[in-house]
XYZ file of C-alpha atoms in Angstrom:
495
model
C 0.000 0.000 0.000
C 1.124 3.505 -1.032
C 1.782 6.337 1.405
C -1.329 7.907 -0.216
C -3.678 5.456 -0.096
C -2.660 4.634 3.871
C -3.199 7.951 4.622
C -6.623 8.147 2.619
C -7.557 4.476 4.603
C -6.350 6.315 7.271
C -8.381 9.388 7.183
C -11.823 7.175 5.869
C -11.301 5.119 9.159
C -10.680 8.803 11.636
C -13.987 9.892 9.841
C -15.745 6.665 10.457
C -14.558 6.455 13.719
C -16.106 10.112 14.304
C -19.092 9.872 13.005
C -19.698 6.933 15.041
C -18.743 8.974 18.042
C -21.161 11.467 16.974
C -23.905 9.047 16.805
C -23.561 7.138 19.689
C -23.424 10.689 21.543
C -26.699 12.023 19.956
C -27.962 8.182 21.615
C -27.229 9.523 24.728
C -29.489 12.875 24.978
C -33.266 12.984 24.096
C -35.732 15.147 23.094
C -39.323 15.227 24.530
C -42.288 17.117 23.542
C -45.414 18.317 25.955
C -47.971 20.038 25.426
C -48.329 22.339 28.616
C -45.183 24.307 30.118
C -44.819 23.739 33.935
C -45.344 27.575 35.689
C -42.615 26.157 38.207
C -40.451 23.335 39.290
C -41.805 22.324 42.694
C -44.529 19.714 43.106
C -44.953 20.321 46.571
C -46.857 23.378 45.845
C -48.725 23.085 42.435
C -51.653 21.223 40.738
C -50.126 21.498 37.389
C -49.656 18.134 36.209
C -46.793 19.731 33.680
C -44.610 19.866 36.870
C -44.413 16.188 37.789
C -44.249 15.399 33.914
C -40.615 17.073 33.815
C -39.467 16.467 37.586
C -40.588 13.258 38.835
C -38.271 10.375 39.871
C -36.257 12.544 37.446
C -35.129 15.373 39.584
C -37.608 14.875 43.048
C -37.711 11.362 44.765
C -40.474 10.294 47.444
C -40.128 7.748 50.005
C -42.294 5.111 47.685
C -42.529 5.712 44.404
C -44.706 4.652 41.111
C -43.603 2.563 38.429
C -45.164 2.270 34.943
C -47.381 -0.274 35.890
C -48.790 1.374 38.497
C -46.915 -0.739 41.420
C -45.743 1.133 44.643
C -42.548 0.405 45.278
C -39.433 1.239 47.678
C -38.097 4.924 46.915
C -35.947 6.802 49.266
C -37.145 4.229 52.008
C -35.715 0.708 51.418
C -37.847 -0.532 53.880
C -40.608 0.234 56.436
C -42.251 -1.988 59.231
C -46.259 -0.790 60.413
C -47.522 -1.656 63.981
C -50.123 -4.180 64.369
C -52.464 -1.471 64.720
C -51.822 0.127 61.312
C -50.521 3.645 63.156
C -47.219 3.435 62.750
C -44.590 3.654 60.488
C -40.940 2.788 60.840
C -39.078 3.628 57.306
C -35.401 2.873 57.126
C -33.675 4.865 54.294
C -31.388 4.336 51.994
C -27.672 5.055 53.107
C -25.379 7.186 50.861
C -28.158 9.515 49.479
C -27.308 13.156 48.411
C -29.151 15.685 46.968
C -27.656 17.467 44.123
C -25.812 20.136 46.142
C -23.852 17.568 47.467
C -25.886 17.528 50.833
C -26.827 14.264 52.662
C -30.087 13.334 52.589
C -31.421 11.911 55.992
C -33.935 11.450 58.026
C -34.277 15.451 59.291
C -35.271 16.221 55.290
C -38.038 13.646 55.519
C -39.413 14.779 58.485
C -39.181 18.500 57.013
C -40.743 17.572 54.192
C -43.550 15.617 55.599
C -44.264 18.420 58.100
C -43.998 20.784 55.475
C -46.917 19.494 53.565
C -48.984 19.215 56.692
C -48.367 22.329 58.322
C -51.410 25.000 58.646
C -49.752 27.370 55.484
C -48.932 24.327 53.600
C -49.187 25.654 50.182
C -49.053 21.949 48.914
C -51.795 21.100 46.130
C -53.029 17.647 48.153
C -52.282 18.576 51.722
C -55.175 16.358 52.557
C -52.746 13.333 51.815
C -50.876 14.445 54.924
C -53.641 14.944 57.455
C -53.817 12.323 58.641
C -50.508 12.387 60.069
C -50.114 12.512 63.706
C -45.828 12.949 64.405
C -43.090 12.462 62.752
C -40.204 11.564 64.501
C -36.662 11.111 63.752
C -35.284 7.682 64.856
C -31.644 8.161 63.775
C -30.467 9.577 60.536
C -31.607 6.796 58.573
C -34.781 5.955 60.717
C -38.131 7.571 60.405
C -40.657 7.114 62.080
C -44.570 8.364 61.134
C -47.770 8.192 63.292
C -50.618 8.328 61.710
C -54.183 9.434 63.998
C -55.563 6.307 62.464
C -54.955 3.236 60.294
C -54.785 4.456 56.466
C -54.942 2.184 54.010
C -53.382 4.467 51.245
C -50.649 6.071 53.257
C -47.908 4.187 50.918
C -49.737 4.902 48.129
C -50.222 8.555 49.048
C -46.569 9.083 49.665
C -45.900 7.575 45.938
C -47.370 10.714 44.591
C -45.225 13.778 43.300
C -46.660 16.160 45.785
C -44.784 13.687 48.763
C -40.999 14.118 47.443
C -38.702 14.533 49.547
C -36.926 18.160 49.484
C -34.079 19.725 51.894
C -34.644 22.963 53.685
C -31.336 24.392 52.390
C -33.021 24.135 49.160
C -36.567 25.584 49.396
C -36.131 29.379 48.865
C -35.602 28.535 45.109
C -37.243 25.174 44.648
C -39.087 26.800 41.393
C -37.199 27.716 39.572
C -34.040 25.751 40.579
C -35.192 22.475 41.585
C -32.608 20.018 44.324
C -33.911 16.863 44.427
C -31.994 13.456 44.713
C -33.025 12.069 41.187
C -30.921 10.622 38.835
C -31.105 14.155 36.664
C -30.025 16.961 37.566
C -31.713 20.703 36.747
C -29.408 22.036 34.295
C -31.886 24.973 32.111
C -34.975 26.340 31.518
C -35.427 28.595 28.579
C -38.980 29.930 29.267
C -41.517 29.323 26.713
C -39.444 27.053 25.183
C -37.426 24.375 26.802
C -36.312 22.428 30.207
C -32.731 20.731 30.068
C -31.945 18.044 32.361
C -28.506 16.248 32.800
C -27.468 13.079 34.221
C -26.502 12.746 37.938
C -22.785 11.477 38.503
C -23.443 10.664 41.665
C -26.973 9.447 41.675
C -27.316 6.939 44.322
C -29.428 4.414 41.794
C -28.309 2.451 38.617
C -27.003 5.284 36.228
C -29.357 6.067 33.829
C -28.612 5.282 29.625
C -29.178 9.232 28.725
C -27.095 11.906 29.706
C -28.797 14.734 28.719
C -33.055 15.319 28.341
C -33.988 18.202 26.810
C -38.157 18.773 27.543
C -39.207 20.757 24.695
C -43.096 22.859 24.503
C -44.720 22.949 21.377
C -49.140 24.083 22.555
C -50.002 23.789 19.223
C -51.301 20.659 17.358
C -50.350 21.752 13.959
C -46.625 22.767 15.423
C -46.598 19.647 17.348
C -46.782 17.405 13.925
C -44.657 19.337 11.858
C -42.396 18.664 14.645
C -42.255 15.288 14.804
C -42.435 14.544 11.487
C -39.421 17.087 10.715
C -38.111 14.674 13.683
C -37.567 17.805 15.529
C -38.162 16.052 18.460
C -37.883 12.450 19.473
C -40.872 11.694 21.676
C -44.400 13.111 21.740
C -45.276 12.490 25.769
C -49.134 12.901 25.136
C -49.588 13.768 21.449
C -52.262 16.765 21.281
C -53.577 15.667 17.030
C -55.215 11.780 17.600
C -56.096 12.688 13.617
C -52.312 12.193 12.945
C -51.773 9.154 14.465
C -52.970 6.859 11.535
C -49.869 8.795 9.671
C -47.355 8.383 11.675
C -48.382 4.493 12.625
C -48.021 3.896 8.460
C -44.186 5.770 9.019
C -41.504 3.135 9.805
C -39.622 6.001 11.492
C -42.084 6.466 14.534
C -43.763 3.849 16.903
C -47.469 4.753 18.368
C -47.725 4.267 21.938
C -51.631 3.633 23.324
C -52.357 3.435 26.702
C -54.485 4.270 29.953
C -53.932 7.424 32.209
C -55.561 8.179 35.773
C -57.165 11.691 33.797
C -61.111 11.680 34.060
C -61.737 14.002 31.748
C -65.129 16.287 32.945
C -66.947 18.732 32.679
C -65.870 20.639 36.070
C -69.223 22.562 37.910
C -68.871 25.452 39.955
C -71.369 23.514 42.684
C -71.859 26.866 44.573
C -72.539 29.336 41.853
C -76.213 29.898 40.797
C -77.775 28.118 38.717
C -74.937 24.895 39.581
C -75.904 24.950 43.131
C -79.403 23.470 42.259
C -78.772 19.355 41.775
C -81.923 19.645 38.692
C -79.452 21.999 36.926
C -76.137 19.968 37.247
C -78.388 17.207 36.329
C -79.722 18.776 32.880
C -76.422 19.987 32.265
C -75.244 15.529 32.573
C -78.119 14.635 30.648
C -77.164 17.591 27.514
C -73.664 15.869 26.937
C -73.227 13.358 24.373
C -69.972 11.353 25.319
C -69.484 9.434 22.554
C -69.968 12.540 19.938
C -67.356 14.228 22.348
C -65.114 11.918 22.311
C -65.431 11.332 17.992
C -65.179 15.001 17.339
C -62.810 15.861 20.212
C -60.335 12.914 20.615
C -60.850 11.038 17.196
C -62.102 7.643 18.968
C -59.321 7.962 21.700
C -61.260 7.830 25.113
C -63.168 5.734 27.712
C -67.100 6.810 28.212
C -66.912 7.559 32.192
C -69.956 8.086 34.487
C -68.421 9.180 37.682
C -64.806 10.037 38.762
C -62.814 7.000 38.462
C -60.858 5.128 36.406
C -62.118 2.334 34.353
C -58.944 0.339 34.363
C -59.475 0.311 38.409
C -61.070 -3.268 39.753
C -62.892 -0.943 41.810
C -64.664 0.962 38.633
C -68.437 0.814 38.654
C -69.979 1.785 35.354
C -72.366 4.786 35.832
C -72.473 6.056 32.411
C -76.381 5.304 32.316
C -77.001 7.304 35.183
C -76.603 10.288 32.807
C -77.140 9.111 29.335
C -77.292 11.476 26.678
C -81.206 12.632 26.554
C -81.480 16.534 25.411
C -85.489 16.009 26.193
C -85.201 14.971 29.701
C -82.229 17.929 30.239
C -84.687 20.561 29.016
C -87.613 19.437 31.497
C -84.829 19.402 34.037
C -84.230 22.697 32.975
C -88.075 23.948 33.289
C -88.267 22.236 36.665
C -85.507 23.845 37.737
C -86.683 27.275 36.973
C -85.407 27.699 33.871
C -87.244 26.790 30.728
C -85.750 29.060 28.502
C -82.189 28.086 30.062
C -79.195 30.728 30.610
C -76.006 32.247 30.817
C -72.835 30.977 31.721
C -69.178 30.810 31.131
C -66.934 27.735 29.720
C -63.276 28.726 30.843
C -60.836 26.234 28.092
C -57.294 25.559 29.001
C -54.718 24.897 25.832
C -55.069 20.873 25.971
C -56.991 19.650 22.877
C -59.455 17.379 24.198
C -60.566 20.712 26.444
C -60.010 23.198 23.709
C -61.817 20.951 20.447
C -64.025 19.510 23.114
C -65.469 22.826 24.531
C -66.452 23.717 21.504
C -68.795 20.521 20.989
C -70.048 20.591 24.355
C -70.997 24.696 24.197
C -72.800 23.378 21.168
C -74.772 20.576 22.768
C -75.635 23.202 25.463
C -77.657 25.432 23.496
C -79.481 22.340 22.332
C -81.465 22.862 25.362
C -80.866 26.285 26.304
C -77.766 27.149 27.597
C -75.523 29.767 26.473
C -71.922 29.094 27.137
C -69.486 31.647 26.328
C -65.993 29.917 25.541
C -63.077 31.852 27.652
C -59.966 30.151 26.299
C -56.713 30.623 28.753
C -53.561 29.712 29.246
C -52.599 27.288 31.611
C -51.517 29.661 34.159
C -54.447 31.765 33.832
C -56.663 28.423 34.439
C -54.659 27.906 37.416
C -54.715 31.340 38.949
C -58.370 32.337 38.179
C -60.434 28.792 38.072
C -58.232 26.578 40.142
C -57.407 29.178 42.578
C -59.652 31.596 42.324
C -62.979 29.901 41.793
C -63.957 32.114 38.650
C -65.861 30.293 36.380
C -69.106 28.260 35.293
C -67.889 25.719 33.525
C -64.332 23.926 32.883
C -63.183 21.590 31.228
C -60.116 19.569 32.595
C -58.382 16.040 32.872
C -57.697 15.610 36.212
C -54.429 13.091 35.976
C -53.862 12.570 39.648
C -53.964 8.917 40.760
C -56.984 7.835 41.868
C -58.124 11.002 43.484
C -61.918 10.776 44.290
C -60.752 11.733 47.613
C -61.018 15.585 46.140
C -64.625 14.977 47.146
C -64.389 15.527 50.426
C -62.860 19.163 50.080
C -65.176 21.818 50.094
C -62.793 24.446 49.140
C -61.698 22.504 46.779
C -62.695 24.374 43.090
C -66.309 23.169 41.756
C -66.542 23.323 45.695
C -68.810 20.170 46.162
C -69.662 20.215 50.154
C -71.317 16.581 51.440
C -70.956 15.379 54.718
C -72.035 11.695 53.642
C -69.454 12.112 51.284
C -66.394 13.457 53.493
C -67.982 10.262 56.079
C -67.492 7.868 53.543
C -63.824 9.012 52.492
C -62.943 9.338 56.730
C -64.020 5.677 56.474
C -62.147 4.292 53.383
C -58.777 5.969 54.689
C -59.481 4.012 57.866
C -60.170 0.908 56.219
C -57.284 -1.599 55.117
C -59.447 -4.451 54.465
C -59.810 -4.579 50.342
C -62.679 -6.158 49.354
C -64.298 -3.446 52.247
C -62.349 -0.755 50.348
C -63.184 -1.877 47.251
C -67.126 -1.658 48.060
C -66.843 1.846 50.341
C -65.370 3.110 46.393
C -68.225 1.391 44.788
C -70.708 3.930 47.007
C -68.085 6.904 46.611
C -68.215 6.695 42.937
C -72.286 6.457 43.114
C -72.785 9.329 45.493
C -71.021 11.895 43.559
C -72.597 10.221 40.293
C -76.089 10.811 41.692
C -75.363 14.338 42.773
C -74.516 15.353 39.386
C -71.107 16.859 41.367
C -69.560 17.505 37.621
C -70.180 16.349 33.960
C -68.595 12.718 33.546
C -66.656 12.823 30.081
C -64.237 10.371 29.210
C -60.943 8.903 30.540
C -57.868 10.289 28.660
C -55.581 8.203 26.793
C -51.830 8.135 26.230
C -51.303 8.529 22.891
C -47.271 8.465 22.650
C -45.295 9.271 19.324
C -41.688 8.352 19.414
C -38.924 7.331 16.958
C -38.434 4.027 16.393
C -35.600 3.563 18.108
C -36.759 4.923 21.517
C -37.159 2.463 24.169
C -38.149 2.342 27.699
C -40.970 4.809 27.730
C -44.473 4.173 29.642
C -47.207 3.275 27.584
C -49.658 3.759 30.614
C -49.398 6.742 33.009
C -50.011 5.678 36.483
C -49.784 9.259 37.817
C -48.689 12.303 35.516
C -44.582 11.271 34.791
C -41.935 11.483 31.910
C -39.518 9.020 33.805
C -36.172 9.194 31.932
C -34.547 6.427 34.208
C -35.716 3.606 32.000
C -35.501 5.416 28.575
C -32.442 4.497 26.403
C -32.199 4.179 22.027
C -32.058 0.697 20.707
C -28.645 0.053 18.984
């Protein structure tokens, strides 16, 4: 071989060899589309499901945690023993855990944390998870020790949820907008309106995860959000907002469809104390006007479970309601008249950027004034919705899919927003949480789910599904959502 041909074999192998560096690195980093932007970074004190999308088991770890099966398994704790009595319990944690400023994590964050969420000016989004928490003491640095006023039968469940992660008090003054957790990703960027960047922890207690970097990127728009992947902008679509697109991108070799099951019961949310909603004949017109099926055809192209009360169908403990409010314009109109209104009214239908609320307000507004009602459409932005529904109580009418994990326990609030206030109801929950046996649980849910069904609390819609669109080469992701998560420890590309 000549000089010049070794050093051209040479130089063909130096490219090879660097493109092949190139590719493997552009393996290691990932790109993943949602819908919503978060409006912070700290699920401790937030509703917005956006939050725990980007920063759970990611950045924020609990004490349990959920997997993508919906199994609650050891998080921070590697163990915990409860007292014959149910009370108490003992959590032993894992040794060698650090948050990402290098601090230890021990058993004084957990009990901050925990006592955090339950104290009086808890800002936390489902403080009622914690009160039922008596003490928490700590044992030793690894021990931890929680006393509950009564036996719960959810307390490791409720701990699993975003809104229990464990944070340090060194940390809290800037939680949102730089988030410490003990994940296996690290907060590394947020460009707002645009993207979250997300690095790999070196020193991430846990098996080290494939990607290095995750870059969360927020396209609102449906039209944006297939141009997008089809440019192969991005690599993942978490919940893709255009179900009309998925036929195209199933026929595409380049992209894999992913269809599951989330915990979002998709309704028609009722301001229960505003007139005319505060009258049980009206809320019951308004559940007779709705046409599920036509909602979920027009709205969510076929995607969607018919639901009758709030609760997931994929639950053993579902009971189908939908016939207690099947779609019967006639009967919603005498409602109507009996009610005091026969020539209906005025209200308002507040529509945050998600499709199914967006495409689906405007089918619902429509099947409204079929028997009367006048909804005006108010679309906002996500923190708008958040500020002046969810906090503020403004509205009529909302529509929202409310992802939290089996949550009918937002019954029992009355402050909570549609602002639903029955004793039997808050009884009945008092008694599930105190209840361990499950075939009793699963029966007290059976009358939770009819009580609220029969009080016409809210408009029963659909379940949301996960509709997924990734590359082909993606793997790892979770097809059903358990709780509201994007959890990067699993994800890796297929070589």
């Amino acid at each position: 071989m000549t000089k010049q041909r070794f050093r051209s074999f040479a130089s063909a192998l130096a490219l090879g060899a660097s493109l092949f560096a190139t590719q493997a690195l552009a393996k290691s980093d990932i790109t993943i589309a949602m819908q919503l932007e978060p409006p912070h970074l700290d699920p401790t004190s937030a509703a917005a499901q956006a939050i725990d999308s980007v920063v759970y088991t990611n950045i924020f770890e609990g004490l349990t945690r959920f997997m993508g099966d919906g199994s609650v398994v050891p998080g921070l704790a590697e163990s915990w023993e409860i007292s014959d009595d149910g009370t108490v319990y003992t959590f032993k944690l894992r040794d060698g855990v650090t948050f990402h400023d290098g601090t230890t994590m021990d058993a004084e964050d957990v009990k901050f944390s925990l006592d955090r969420a339950n104290a009086e000016d808890s800002a936390n989004a489902q403080k009622a998870l914690f009160a039922g928490i008596e003490t928490v003491e700590v044992v030793d640095p690894l021990t931890v020790q929680v006393t509950l006023k009564e036996p719960n039968g959810n307390f490791l469940f409720n701990l699993a949820w975003g809104d229990a992660v464990i944070v340090a008090p060194e940390s809290i003054e800037n939680i949102k907008t730089n988030p410490i957790g003990t994940g296996a990703f690290t907060f590394a960027d947020w460009v707002q309106g645009d993207s979250i960047t997300l690095n790999r922890n070196p020193d991430y207690w846990g098996d080290q995860p494939a990607l290095e970097t995750a870059t969360f990127k927020f396209i609102s728009d449906p039209t944006a959000a297939f141009a997008a992947m089809m440019a192969e902008d991005v690599d993942v679509f978490d919940i893709f907002p255009a179900p009309e697109n998925l036929p195209q991108f199933e026929a595409d070799p380049r992209f894999q469809v992913l269809v599951g099951s989330t915990e979002g019961e998709t309704i028609l949310s009722t301001n229960n104390k505003q007139e005319p909603f505060d009258d049980i004949l009206v809320r019951q017109a308004l559940a007779h006007a709705i046409d599920r099926q036509a909602i979920i055809d027009g709205a969510m192209f076929g995607y969607g479970t018919p639901i009758g009360t709030h609760f997931a169908p994929h639950n053993p403990a579902y009971v189908d309601l939908t016939g207690n409010s099947a779609y019967d314009p006639e009967k919603a109109k005498a409602l109507l008249a009996e009610a005091g209104y026969p020539d209906g009214f005025e209200t308002t239908l507040h529509l945050p950027p998600p499709s199914y609320a967006r495409r689906g307000g405007e089918i619902i507004a429509a099947q409204l004034a079929e028997i009367g009602i006048k909804a005006e459409i108010i679309n906002v932005e996500w923190a708008q919705w958040l500020e002046s529904v969810f906090k503020g109580k403004e509205f009529g009418l909302t529509i929202v899919s409310h992802t939290e994990p089996m949550d009918i326990g937002i019954y029992a609030r009355p402050d909570y927003y549609f602002q639903y206030d029955s004793t039997d109801f808050q009884a009945l929950m008092d008694t599930l949480n105190s209840t361990t046996d499950p075939d009793e649980r699963t029966r007290l849910l059976g009358e939770a789910q009819r009580l609220i069904a029969t009080d016409y609390v809210n408009g029963y819609l659909f379940q949301l599904a996960k509709l997924g669109v990734a590359k082909a080469g993606v793997q790892g992701l979770w097809e059903n959502a358990p709780t509201a998560a994007i959890d990067l420890t699993a994800i890796s590309w297929d070589e």
